[in-house]
GROMACS .gro file of C-alpha atoms in nm:
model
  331
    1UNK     CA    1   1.679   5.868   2.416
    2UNK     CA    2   1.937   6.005   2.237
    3UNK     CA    3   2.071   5.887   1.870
    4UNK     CA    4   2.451   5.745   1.808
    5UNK     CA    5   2.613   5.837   1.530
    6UNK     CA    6   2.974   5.961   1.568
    7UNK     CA    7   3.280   5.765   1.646
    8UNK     CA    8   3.462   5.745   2.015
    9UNK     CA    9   3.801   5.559   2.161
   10UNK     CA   10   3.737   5.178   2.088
   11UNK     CA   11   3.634   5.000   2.372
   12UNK     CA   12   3.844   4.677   2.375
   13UNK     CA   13   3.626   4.496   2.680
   14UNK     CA   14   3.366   4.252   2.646
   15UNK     CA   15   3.184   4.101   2.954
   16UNK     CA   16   2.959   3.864   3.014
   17UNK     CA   17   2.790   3.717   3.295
   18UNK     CA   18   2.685   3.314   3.352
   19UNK     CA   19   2.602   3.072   3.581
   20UNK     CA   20   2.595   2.685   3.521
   21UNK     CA   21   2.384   2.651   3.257
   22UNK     CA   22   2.519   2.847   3.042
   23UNK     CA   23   2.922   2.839   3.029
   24UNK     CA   24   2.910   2.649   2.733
   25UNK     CA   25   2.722   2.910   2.543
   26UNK     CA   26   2.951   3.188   2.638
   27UNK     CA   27   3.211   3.003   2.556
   28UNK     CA   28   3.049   3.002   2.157
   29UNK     CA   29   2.952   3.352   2.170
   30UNK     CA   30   3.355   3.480   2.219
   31UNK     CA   31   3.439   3.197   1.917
   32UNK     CA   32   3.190   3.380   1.761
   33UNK     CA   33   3.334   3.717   1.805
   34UNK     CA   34   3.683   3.624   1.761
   35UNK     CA   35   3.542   3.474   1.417
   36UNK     CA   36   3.436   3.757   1.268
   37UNK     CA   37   3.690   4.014   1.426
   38UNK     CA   38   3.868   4.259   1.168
   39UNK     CA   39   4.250   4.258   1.253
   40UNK     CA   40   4.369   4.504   1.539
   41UNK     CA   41   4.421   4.545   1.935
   42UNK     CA   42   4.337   4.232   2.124
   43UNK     CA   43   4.043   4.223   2.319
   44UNK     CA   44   3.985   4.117   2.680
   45UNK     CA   45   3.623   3.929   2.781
   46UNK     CA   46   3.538   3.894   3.153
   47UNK     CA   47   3.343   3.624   3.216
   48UNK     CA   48   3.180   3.687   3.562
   49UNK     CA   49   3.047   3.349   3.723
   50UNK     CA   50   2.828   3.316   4.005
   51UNK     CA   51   2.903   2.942   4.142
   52UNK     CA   52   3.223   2.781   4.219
   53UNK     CA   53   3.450   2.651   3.971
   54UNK     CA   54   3.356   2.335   3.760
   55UNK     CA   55   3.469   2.140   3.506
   56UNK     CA   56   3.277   2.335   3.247
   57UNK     CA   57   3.403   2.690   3.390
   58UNK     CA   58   3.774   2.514   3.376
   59UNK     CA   59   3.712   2.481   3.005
   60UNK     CA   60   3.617   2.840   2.946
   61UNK     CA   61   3.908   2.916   3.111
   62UNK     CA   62   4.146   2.743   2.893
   63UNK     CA   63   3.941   2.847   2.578
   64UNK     CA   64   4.227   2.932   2.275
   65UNK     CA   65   4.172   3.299   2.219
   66UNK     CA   66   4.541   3.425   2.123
   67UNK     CA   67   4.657   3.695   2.084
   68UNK     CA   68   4.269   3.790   2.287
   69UNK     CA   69   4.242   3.674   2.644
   70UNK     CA   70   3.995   3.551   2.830
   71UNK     CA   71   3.898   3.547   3.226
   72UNK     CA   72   3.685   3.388   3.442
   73UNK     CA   73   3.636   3.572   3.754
   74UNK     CA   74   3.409   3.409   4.012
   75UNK     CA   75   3.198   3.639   4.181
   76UNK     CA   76   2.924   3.647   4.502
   77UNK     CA   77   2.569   3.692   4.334
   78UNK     CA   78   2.349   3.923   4.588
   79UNK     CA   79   2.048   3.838   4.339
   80UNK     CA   80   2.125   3.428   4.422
   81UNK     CA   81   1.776   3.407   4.624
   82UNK     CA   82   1.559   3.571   4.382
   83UNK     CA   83   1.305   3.323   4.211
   84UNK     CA   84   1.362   3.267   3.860
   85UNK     CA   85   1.121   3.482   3.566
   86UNK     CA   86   1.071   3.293   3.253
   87UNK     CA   87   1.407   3.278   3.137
   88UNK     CA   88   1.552   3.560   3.339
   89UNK     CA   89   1.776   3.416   3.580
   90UNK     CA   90   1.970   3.541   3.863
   91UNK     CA   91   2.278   3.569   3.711
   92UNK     CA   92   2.190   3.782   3.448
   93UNK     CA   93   2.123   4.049   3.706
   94UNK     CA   94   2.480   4.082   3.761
   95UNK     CA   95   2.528   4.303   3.468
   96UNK     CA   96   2.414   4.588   3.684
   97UNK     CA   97   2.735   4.562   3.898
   98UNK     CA   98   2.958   4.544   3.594
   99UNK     CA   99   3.146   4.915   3.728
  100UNK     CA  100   3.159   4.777   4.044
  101UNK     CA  101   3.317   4.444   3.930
  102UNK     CA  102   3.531   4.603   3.647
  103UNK     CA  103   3.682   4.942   3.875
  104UNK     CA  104   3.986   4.987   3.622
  105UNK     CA  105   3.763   5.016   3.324
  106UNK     CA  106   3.590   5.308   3.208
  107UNK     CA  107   3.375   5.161   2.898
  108UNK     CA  108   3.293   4.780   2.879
  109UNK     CA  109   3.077   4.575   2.594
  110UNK     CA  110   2.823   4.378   2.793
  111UNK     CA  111   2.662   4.047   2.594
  112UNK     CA  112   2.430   3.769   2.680
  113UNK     CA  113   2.509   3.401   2.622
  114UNK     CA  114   2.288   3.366   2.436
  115UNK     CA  115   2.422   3.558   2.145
  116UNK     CA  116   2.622   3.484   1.850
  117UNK     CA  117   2.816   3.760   1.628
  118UNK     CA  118   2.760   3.691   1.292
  119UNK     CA  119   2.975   4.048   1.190
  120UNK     CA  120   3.293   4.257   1.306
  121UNK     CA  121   3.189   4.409   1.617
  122UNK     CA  122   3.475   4.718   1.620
  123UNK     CA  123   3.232   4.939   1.496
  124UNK     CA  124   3.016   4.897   1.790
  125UNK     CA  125   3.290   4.847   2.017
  126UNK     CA  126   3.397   5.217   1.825
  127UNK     CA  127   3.051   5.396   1.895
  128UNK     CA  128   3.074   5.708   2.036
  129UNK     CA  129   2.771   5.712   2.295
  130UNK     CA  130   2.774   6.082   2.234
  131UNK     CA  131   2.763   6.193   2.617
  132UNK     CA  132   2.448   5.867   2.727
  133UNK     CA  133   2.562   5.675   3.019
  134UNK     CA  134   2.488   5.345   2.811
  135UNK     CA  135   2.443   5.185   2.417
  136UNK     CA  136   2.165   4.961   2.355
  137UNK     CA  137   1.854   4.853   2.070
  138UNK     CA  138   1.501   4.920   2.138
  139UNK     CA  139   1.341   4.622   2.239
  140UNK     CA  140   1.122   4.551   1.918
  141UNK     CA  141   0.952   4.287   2.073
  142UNK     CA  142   0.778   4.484   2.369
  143UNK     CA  143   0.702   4.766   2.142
  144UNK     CA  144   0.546   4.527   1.903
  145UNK     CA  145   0.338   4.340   2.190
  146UNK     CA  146   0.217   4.679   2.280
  147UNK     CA  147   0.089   4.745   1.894
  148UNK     CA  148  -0.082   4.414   1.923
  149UNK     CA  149  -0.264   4.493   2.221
  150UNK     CA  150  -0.383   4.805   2.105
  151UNK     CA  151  -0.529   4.614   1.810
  152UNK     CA  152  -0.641   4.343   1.995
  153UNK     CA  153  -0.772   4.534   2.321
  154UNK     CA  154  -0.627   4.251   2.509
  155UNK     CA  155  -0.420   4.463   2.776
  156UNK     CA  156  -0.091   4.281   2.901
  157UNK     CA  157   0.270   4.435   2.813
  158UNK     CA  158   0.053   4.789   2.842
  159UNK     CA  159   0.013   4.736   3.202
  160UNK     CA  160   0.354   4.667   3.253
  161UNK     CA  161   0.476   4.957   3.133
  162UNK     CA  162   0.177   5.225   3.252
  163UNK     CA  163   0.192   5.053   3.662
  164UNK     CA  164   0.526   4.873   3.704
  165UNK     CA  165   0.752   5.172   3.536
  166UNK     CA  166   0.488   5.460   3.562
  167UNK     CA  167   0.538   5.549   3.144
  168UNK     CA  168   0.290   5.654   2.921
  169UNK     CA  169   0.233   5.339   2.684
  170UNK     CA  170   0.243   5.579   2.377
  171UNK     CA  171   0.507   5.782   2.488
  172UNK     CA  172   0.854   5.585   2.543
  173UNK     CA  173   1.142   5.384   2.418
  174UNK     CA  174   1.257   5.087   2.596
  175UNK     CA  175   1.567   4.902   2.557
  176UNK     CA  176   1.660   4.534   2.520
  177UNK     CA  177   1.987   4.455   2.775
  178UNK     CA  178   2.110   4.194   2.626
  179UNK     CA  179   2.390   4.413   2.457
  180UNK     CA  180   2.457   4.666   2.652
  181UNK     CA  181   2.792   4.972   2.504
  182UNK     CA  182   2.831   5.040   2.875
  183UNK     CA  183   2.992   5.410   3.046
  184UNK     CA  184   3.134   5.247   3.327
  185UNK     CA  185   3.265   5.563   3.450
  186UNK     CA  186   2.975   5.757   3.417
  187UNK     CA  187   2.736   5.445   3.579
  188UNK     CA  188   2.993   5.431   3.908
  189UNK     CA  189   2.996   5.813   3.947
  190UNK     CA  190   2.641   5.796   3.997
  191UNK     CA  191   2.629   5.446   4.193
  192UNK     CA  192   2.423   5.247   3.994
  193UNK     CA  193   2.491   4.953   4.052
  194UNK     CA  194   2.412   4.973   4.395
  195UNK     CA  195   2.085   5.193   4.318
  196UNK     CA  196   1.945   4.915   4.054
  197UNK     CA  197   2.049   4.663   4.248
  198UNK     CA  198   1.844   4.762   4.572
  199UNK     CA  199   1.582   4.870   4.343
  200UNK     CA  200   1.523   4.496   4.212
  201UNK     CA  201   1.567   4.335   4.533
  202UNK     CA  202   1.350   4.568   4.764
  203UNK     CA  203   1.020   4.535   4.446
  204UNK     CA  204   1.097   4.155   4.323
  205UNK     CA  205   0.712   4.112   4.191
  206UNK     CA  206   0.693   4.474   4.061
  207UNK     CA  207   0.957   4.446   3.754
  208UNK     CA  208   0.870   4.164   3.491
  209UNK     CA  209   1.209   4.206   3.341
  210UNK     CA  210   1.405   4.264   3.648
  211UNK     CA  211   1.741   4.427   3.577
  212UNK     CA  212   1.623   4.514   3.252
  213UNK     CA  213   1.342   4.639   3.411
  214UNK     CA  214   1.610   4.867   3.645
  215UNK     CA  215   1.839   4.961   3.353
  216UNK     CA  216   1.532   5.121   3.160
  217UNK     CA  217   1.405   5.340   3.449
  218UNK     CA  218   1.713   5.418   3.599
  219UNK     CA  219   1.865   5.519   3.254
  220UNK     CA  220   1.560   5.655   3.056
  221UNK     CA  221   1.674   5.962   2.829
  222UNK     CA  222   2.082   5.869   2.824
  223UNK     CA  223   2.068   5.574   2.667
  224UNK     CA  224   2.145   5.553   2.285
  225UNK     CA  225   1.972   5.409   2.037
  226UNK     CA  226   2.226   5.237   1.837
  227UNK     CA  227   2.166   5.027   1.505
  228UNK     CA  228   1.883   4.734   1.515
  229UNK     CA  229   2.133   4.511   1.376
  230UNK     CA  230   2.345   4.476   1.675
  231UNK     CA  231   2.098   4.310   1.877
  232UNK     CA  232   1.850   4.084   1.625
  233UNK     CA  233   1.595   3.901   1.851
  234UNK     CA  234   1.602   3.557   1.675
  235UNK     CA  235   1.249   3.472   1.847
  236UNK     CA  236   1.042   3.819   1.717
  237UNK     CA  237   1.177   3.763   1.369
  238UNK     CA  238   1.085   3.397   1.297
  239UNK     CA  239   0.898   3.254   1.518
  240UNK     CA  240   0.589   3.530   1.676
  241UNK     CA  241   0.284   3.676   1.549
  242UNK     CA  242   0.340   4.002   1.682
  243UNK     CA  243   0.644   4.078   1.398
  244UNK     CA  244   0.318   4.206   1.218
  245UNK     CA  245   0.341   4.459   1.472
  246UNK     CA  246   0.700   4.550   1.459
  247UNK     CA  247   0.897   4.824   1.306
  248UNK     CA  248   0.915   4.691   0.987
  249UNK     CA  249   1.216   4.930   0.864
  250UNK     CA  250   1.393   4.796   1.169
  251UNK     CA  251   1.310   4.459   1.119
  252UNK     CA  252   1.373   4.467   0.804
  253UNK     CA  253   1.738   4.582   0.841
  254UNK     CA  254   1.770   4.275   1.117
  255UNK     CA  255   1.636   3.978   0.911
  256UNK     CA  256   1.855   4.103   0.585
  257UNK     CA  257   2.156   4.187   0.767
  258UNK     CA  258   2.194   4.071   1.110
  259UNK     CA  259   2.518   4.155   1.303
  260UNK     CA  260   2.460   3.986   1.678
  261UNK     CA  261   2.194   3.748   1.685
  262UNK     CA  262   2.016   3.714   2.041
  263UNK     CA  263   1.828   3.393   2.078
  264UNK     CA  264   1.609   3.540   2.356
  265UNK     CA  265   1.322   3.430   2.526
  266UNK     CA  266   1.236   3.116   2.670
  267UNK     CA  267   1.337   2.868   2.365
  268UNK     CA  268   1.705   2.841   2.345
  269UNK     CA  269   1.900   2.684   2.027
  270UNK     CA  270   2.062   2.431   2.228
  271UNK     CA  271   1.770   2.265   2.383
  272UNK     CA  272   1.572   2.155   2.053
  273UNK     CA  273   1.670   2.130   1.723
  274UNK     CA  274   1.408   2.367   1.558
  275UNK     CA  275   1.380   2.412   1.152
  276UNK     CA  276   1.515   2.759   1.131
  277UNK     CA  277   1.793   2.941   0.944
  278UNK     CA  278   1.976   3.085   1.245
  279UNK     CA  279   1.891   2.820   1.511
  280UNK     CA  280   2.107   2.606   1.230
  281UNK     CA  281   2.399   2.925   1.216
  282UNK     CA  282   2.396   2.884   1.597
  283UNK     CA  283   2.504   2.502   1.581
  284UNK     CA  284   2.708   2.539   1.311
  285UNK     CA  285   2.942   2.807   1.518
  286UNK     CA  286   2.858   2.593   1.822
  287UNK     CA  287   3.035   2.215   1.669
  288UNK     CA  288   3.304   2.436   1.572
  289UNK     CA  289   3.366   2.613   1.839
  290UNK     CA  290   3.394   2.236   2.059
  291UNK     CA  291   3.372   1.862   1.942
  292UNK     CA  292   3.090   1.850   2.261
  293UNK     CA  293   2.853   2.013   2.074
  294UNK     CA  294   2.867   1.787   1.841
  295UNK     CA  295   2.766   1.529   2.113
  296UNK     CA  296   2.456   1.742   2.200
  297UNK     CA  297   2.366   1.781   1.870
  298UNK     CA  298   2.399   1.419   1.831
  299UNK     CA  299   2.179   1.331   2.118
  300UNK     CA  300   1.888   1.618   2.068
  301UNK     CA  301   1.923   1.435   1.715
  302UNK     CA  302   1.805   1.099   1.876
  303UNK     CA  303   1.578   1.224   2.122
  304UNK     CA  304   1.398   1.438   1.826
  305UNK     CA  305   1.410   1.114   1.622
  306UNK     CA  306   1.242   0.892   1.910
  307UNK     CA  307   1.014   1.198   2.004
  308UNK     CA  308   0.895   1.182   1.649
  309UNK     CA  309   0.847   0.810   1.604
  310UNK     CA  310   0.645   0.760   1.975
  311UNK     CA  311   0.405   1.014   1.859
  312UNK     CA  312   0.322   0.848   1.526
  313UNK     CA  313   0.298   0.539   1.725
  314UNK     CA  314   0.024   0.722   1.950
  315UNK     CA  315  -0.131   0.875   1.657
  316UNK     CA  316  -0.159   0.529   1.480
  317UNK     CA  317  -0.301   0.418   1.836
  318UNK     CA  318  -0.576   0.654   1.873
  319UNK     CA  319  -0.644   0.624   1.467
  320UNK     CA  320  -0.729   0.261   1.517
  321UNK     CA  321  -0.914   0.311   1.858
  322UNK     CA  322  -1.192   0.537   1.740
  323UNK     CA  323  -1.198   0.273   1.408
  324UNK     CA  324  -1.283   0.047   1.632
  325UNK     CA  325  -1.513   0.232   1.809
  326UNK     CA  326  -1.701   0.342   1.531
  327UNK     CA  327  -1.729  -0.052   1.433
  328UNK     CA  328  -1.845  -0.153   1.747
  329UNK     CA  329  -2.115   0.132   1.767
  330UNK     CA  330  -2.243   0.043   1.379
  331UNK     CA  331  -2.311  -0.367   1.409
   0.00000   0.00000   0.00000
């Protein structure tokens, strides 16, 4: 991998890529963007979505964004048949046919839904890639799963990356794709979109990260490694064991100073309300960004509330059951 550190043409798009579940969210992470944006040329975001138009997509569509614009472009997903991962769904696979999809532009900003900009991004839509194909942050939390196991013995991530990708374990950097400083000209010169693509679809069981999975192996040595900062796993930070295991300098830099915050993994923001800092910064930008979320907020409110109160009455339940057990069994 090579290091970034000089400054290029600023890119001025940003895609992302959806599917019904998550409109919404993209719809928070350009607010987001747009919030924290330092004054200059308007950007574009392509929004590529893999169903039919709905209500929800209608909304993104008319999403105030002047003098920025925004565009929803429906798209065919050749990954629709592939079983779900975890949390890695089909749609997110599309990113690997973002020159394909986007043949006019030569450099794009790719981001997950799932992210909220908390800082300007010009400077990283400035980055000179310095001659790599592709921008992105090592992926703290594999590299710290792969400390762990070598502390614990307990072999897992390790034989991931030593059969599915053929690596040495102690001997690579891989990349997180949730932001992704894209060549676009450089990726469609050598037709990968096509090659990553057929690689995830002809080995579905083989990758455990699918197109991030492809990106890695396809990409290894021209990617660079730009700032921690721009892509701050919420999840590794506050919420897993294994941030003993991380690189603490990195990590460090992230929890002090975060610019994008990526709520990956399984547990999303928007599906619990969870005691943390940024899980809070995430519905904050989200009730501003639409009265709805103020709705779901509202409602995961409730259903927290009744969660709670049904499991002290349970509690209370089995508290007075084995009292009266141990009654019965002493007379």
């Amino acid at each position: 991998m090579t290091t970034c550190l000089s400054v290029a043409p600023t890119c001025l798009s940003v895609a992302l890529c959806v599917d019904g579940g998550n409109v919404d969210q993209a719809a928070v992470t350009i607010a987001s963007v747009l919030a924290h944006l330092s004054p200059g040329p308007p950007l574009t975001f392509h929004v590529f979505h893999d169903a039919p138009p709905s209500r929800r997509s209608r909304r993104l569509e008319r999403l105030r964004v002047g003098p920025h614009r925004v565009f929803v472009r429906y798209v065919e997903n050749r990954f629709r048949d592939m079983a779900r991962f975890d949390h890695v769904t089909p749609a997110a696979l599309l990113r690997l046919q973002l020159g394909e999809f986007l043949p006019d532009l030569d450099r794009v900003l790719y981001l997950d839904a799932d992210i909220l900009a908390v800082a300007d991004i010009r400077p990283l839509l400035a980055t000179d890639l310095g001659g790599a194909v592709a921008g992105a942050v090592r992926d703290l939390g594999l590299h710290a799963a792969l400390a762990e196991e070598a502390a614990t013995g307990r072999p897992d991530h390790v034989l991931h990356v030593r059969d599915a990708l053929g690596w040495d374990p102690d001997d690579f950097t891989y990349v997180n794709s949730g932001m992704l400083l894209l060549d676009l000209a450089a990726l469609r010169r050598e037709r990968f979109g096509e090659r990553a693509g057929q690689l995830v679809l002809d080995h579905p069981h083989r990758f455990r990260w699918r197109d991030q999975d492809a990106i890695n192996l396809l990409l290894r040595g021209r990617v660079a490694l730009l700032d921690p900062r721009w892509n701050t796993m919420v999840w590794l930070l506050e919420r897993e064991p294994r941030r003993h295991y991380v690189d603490m300098a990195a990590a460090a830099l992230q929890r002090r100073d975060p610019w994008l915050l990526h709520f990956s993994g399984a547990s999303k923001p928007w599906d619990s309300l969870v005691d943390i800092p940024d899980y809070r910064r995430w519905w904050r930008a989200a009730i501003r960004t639409s009265p709805l979320w103020g709705l779901s907020w509202v409602r995961l409110l409730l259903a927290t509330a009744v969660a709670s109160a049904c499991g002290a009455i349970r509690r209370e339940r089995r508290r007075l059951r084995a009292k009266l057990l141990s009654s019965s069994s002493t007379q």
